[in-house]
Coordinates of C-alpha atoms in Angstrom, one line a residue:
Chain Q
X1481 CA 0.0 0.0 0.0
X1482 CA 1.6 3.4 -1.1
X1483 CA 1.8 6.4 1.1
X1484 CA -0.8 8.0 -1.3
X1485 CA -3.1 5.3 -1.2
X1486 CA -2.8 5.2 2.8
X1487 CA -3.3 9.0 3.1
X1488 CA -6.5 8.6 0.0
X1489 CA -7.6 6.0 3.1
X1490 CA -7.2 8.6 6.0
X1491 CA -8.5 11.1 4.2
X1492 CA -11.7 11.1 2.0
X1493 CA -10.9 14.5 0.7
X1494 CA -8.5 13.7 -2.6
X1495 CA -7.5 17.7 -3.2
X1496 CA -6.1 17.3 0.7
X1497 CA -4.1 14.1 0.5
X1498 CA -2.3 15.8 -1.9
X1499 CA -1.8 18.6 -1.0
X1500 CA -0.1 16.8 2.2
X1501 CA 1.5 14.3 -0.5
X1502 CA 3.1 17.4 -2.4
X1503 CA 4.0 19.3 1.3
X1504 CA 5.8 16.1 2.2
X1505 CA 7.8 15.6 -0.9
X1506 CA 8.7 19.5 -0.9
X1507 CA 10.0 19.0 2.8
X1508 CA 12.0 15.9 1.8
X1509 CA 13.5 17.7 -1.2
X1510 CA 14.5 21.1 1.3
X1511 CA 15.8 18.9 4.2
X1512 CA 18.1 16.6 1.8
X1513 CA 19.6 19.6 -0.1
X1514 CA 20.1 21.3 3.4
X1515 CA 21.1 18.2 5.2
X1516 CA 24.0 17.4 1.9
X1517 CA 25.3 21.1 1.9
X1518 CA 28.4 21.7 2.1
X1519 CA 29.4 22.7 5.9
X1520 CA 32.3 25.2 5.4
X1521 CA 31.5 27.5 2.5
X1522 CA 29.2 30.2 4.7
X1523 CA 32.0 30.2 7.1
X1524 CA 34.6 30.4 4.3
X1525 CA 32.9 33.0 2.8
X1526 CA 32.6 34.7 5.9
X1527 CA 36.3 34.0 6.8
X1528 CA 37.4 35.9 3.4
X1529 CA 35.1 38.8 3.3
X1530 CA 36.7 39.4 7.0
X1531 CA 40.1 39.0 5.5
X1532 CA 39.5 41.4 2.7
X1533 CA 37.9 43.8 5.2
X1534 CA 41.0 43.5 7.3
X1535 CA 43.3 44.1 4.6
X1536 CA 41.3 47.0 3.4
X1537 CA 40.5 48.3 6.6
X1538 CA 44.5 47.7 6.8
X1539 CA 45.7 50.0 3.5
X1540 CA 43.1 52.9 4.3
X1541 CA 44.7 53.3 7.5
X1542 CA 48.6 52.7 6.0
X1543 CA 47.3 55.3 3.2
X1544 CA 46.1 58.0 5.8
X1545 CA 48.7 58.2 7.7
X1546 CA 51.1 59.0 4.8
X1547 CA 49.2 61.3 3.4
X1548 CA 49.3 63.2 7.2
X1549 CA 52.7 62.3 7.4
X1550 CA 53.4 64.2 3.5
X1551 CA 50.3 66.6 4.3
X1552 CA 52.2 68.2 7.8
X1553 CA 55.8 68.0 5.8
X1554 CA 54.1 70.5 3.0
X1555 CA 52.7 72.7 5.6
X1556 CA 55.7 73.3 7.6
X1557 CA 57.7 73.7 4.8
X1558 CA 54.9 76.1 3.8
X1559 CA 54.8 78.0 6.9
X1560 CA 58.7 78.2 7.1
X1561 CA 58.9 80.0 3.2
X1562 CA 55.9 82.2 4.5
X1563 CA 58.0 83.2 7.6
X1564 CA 61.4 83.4 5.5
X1565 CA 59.7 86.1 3.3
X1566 CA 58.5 87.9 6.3
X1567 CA 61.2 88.0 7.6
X1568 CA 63.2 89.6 4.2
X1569 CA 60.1 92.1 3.8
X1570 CA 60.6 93.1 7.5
X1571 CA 64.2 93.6 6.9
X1572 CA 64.3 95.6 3.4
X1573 CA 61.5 97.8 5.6
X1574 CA 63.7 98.5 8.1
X1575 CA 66.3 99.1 6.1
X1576 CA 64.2 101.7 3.9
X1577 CA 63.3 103.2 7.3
X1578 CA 67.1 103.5 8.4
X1579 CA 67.2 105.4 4.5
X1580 CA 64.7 107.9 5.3
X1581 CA 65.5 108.6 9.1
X1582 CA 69.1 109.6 7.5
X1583 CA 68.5 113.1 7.0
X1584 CA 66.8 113.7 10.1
X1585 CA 70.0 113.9 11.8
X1586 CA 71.0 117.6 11.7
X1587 CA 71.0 117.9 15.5
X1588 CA 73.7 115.5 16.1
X1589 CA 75.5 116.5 12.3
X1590 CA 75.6 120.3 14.1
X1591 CA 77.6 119.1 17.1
X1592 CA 79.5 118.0 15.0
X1593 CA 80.1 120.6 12.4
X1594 CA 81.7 122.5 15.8
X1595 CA 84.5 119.3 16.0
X1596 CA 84.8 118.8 12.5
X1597 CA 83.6 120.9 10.3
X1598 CA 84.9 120.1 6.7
X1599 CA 83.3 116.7 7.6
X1600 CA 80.5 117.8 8.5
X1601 CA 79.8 119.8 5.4
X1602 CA 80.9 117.0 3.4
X1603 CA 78.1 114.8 4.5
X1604 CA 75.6 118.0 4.6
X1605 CA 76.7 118.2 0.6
X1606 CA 76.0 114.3 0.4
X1607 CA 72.8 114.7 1.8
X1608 CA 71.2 117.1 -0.7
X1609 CA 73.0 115.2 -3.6
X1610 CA 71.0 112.2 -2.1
X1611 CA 67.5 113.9 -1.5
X1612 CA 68.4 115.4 -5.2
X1613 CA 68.8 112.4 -6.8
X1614 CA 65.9 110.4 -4.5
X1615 CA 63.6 113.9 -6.4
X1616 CA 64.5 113.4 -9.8
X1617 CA 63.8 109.3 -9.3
X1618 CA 60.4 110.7 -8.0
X1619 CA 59.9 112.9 -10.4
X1620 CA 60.6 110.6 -13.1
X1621 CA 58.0 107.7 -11.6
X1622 CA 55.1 110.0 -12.4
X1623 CA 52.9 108.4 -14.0
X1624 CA 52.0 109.2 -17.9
X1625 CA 48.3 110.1 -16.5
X1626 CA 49.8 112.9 -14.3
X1627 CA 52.2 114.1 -16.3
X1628 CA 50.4 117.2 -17.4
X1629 CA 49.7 118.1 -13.1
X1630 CA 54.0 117.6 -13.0
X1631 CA 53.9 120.1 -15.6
X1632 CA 52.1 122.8 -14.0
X1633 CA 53.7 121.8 -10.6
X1634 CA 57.1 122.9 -12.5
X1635 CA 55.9 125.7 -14.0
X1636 CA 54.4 126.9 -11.2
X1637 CA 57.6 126.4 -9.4
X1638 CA 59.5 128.1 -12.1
X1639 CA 57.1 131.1 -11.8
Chain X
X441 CA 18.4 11.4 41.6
X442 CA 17.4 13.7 38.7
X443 CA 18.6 11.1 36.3
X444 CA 16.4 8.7 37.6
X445 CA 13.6 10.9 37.2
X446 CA 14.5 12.0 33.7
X447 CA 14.8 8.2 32.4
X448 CA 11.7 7.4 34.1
X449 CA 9.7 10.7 32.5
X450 CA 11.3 9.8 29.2
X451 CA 10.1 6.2 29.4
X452 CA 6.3 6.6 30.9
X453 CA 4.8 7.1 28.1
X454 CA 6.0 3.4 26.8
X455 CA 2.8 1.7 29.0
X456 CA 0.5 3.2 26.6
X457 CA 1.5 0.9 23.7
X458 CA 2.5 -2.9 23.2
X459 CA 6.0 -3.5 24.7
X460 CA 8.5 -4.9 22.5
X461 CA 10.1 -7.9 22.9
X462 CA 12.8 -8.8 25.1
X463 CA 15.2 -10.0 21.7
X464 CA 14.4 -6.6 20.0
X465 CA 15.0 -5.3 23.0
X466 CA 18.6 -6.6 23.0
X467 CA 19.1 -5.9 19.7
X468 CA 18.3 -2.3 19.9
X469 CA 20.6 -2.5 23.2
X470 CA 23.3 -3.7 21.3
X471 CA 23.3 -1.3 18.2
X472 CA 26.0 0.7 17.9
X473 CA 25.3 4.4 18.4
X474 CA 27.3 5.7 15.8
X475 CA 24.7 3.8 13.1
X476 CA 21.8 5.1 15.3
X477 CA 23.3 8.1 14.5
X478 CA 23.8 7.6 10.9
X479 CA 20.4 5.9 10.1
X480 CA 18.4 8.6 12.4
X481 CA 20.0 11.6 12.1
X482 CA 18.6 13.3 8.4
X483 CA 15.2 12.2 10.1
X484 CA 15.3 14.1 12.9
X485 CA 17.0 16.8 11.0
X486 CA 14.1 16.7 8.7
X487 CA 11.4 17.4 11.6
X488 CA 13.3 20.0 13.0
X489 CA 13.5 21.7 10.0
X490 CA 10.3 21.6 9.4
X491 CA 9.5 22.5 12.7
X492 CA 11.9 25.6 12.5
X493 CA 12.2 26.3 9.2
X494 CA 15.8 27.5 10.3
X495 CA 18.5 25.2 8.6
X496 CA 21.3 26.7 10.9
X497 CA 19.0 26.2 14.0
X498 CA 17.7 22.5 12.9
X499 CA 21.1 21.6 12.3
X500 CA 22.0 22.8 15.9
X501 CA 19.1 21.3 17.8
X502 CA 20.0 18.0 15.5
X503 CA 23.5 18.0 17.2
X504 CA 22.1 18.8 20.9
X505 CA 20.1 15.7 20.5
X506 CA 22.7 13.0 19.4
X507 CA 24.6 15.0 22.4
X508 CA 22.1 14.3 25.1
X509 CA 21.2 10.5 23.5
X510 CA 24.9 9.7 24.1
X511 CA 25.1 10.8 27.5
X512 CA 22.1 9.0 28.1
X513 CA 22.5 6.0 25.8
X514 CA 23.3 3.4 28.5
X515 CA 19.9 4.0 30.2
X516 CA 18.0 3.3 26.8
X517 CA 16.1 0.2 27.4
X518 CA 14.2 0.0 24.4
X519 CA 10.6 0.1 25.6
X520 CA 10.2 2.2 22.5
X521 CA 12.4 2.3 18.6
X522 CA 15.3 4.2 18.8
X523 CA 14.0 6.9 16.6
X524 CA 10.6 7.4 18.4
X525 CA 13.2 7.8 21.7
X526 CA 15.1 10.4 19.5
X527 CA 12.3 12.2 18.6
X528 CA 11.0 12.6 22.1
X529 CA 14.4 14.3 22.7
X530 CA 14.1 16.5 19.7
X531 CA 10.8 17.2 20.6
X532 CA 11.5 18.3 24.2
X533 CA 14.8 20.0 23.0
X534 CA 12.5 22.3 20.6
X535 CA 10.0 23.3 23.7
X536 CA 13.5 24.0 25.2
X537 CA 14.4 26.7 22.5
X538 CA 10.7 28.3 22.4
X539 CA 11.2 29.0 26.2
X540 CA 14.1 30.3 26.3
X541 CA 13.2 32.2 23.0
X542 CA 10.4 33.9 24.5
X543 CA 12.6 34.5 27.8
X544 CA 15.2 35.7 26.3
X545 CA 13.1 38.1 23.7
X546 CA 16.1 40.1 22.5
X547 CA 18.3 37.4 21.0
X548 CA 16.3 37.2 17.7
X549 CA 16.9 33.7 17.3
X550 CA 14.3 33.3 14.5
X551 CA 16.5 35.5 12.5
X552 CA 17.4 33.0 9.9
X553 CA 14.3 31.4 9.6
X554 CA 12.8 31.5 6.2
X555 CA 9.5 32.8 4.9
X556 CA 6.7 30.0 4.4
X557 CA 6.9 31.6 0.6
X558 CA 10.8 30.9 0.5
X559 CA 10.1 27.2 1.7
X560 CA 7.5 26.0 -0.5
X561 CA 10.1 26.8 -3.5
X562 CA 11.4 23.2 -2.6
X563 CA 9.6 20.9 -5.5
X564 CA 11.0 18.6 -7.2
X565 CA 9.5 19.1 -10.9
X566 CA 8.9 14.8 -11.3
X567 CA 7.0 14.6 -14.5
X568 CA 4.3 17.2 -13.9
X569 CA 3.5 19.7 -16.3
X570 CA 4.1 23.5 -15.5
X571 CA 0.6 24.1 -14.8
X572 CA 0.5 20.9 -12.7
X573 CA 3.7 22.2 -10.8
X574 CA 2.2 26.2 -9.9
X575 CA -0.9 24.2 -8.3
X576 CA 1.2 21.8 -6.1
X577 CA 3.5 25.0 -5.3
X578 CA 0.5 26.9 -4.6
X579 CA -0.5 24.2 -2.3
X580 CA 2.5 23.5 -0.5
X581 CA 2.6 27.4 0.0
X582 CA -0.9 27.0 1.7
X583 CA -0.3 24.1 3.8
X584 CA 3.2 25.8 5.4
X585 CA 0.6 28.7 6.0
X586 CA -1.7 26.6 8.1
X587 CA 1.3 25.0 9.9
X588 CA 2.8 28.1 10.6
X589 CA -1.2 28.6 12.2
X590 CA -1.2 25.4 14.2
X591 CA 0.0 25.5 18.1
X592 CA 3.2 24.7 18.9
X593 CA 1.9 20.5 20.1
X594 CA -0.8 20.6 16.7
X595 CA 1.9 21.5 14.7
X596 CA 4.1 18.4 16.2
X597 CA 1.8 16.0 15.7
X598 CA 0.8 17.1 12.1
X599 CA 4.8 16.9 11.1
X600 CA 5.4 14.0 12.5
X601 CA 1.8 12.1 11.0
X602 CA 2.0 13.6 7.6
X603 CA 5.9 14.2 7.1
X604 CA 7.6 11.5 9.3
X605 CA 4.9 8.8 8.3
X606 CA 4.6 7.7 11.7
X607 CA 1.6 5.8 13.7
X608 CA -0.4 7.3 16.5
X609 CA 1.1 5.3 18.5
X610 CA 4.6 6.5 18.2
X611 CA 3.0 10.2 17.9
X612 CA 1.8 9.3 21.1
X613 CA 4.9 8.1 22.7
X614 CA 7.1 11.0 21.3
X615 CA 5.2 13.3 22.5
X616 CA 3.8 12.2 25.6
X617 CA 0.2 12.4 24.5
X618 CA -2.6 10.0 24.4
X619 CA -3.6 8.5 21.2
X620 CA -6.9 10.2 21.6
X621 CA -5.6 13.3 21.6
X622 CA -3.4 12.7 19.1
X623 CA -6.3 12.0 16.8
X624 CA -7.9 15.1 18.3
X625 CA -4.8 17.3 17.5
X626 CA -4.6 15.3 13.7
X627 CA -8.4 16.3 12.9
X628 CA -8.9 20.1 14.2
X629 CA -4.9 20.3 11.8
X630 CA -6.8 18.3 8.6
X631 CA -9.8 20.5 9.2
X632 CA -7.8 23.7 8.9
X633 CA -6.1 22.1 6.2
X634 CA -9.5 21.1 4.4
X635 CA -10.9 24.6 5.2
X636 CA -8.3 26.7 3.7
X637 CA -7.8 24.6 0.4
X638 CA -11.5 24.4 0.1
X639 CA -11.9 28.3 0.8
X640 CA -8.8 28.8 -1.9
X641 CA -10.5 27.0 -4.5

């Protein structure tokens, strides 16, 4: 007597016995293939995506800190050429100041001029060659837009 | 003392049917457990995955119950087949898990479980047509549906009648039930059953 026949026994309805018949064989079919699978390939799989995390989780990090590393190197050296050039443009300055503070010396060059007084005139004369020469560089920058107010500055000078 | 009192619960149940005999007794006694093992195991597997419908969790319940039989191997007797004995086990080892499952709510052990959908893909195609196929898939589909519906002790003794093939009286035994209400558990289940495929038709 088949199981089909015994459940057709159990049960008078036909559209029930198999349904069970056809819920049994799909349980049969799903616990074989589940009981036959392979053991080790979802912890394999596991196992590699945790090493490939690892690894990548592993080269970010390697990555990062190099490009800090290079990143900090840049901005020092940055820093040190910003602080280089202030430096220079702090010195020229000062030594542009030490320029024009020259001629305001006449005090001091007139206790002098009672020591020495050839000396003394000798620098006064350098002095007004220097402020002559530091004019006509001035007066040579004008611009071509203000030439014509230079030209009426001189010849209202001359006048 | 417990152990006594666990071989004595697990053997009550065998005055309700027809001891065997004292040869097959022996017999049983003298098997060796590794081919108890080997012949029972994808049975038991097969219940508790249909039970579970968790392959990772079947397969560990599976190994808890070869476990405990081992350990308590030398007190089987054989007052009932070795695979209604294992069943028992299986059995109790699944009210085990439901417990502590609803004790300990926040484990989410039903996590892997798949969808009564996802398990009534399993059909072999045999030599049905297509048409033929999408009805028995349907139905499989529904009846998974009306298990999933069934209390936890309907549901056990609609799996083991109608997917282990066994008698009442080994339902019976396994599950510590009478055979009357076994047949009372097996006929509210085939009603549902009847119910639904007739109300789906």
């Amino acid at each position: 007597m088949s199981r089909r026949d015994k459940l057709a026994g159990e049960i008078d309805d036909p559209m029930v016995a198999g349904a069970l018949e056809n819920f049994k064989v799909s349980v049969d079919a799903w616990s074989d293939a589940a009981y036959n699978r392979p053991p080790t390939v979802v912890r394999t799989a596991r196992h590699n995506w945790r090493l490939a995390a690892t690894w990548a989780l592993g080269c970010m990090l390697a990555a990062g800190s190099l490009a800090g590393g290079l990143y900090e190197r840049h901005q020092r050296q940055e820093l040190a050429r910003i602080e280089a050039s202030k430096a220079a443009i702090n010195a020229a300055e000062q030594k542009a100041a030490q320029v024009h503070a020259a001629p305001e010396k006449p005090v001091k060059a007139a206790t002098v001029t009672k020591r020495q007084p050839t000396a003394v005139k000798k620098a006064a004369n350098e002095n007004e060659d220097l402020l002559a020469s530091v004019d006509s560089d001035v007066s040579r920058q004008v611009p071509a837009a203000m030439e014509p107010l230079a030209q009426m500055m001189d010849s209202n000078g001359t006048k | 003392m417990a152990p006594m009192r666990t071989s004595t619960k697990v053997m009550a149940a065998g005055t309700a049917v027809k001891p065997m005999t004292a040869e097959a007794a022996e017999e049983i006694a003298a098997q060796d457990f590794a081919s108890i093992v080997e012949s029972h195991r994808p049975q038991i597997f097969r219940f508790l995955l249909a039970s579970l419908r968790d392959v990772d969790l079947a397969e560990t319940l599976t190994q808890e119950c070869f476990l405990k039989a081992h350990r308590n191997w030398n007190r089987f007797r054989g007052d009932s087949s070795a695979m209604t004995w294992l069943m028992r086990i299986a059995i109790n080892l699944q009210k085990d898990h439901w417990r502590n499952r609803r004790l300990r709510f926040w484990r989410h052990t039903q996590a892997n479980a798949i969808g009564v959908d996802e398990a009534s893909d399993w059909l072999p195609n045999g030599e049905r047509s297509a048409e033929q196929q999408i009805v028995a898939r349907e139905q499989v589909a529904q009846v998974w549906k009306i298990v999933d519906g069934l209390s936890a002790r309907q549901r056990t003794v609609f799996l083991l009648r109608y997917v282990e093939d066994r008698e009442l009286s080994e339902i019976a035994l396994a599950t510590g039930l009478s055979e009357g209400t076994v047949k009372a558990h097996l006929s509210r289940a085939l009603a549902r059953v009847r119910a639904e495929l007739r109300g789906t038709r």
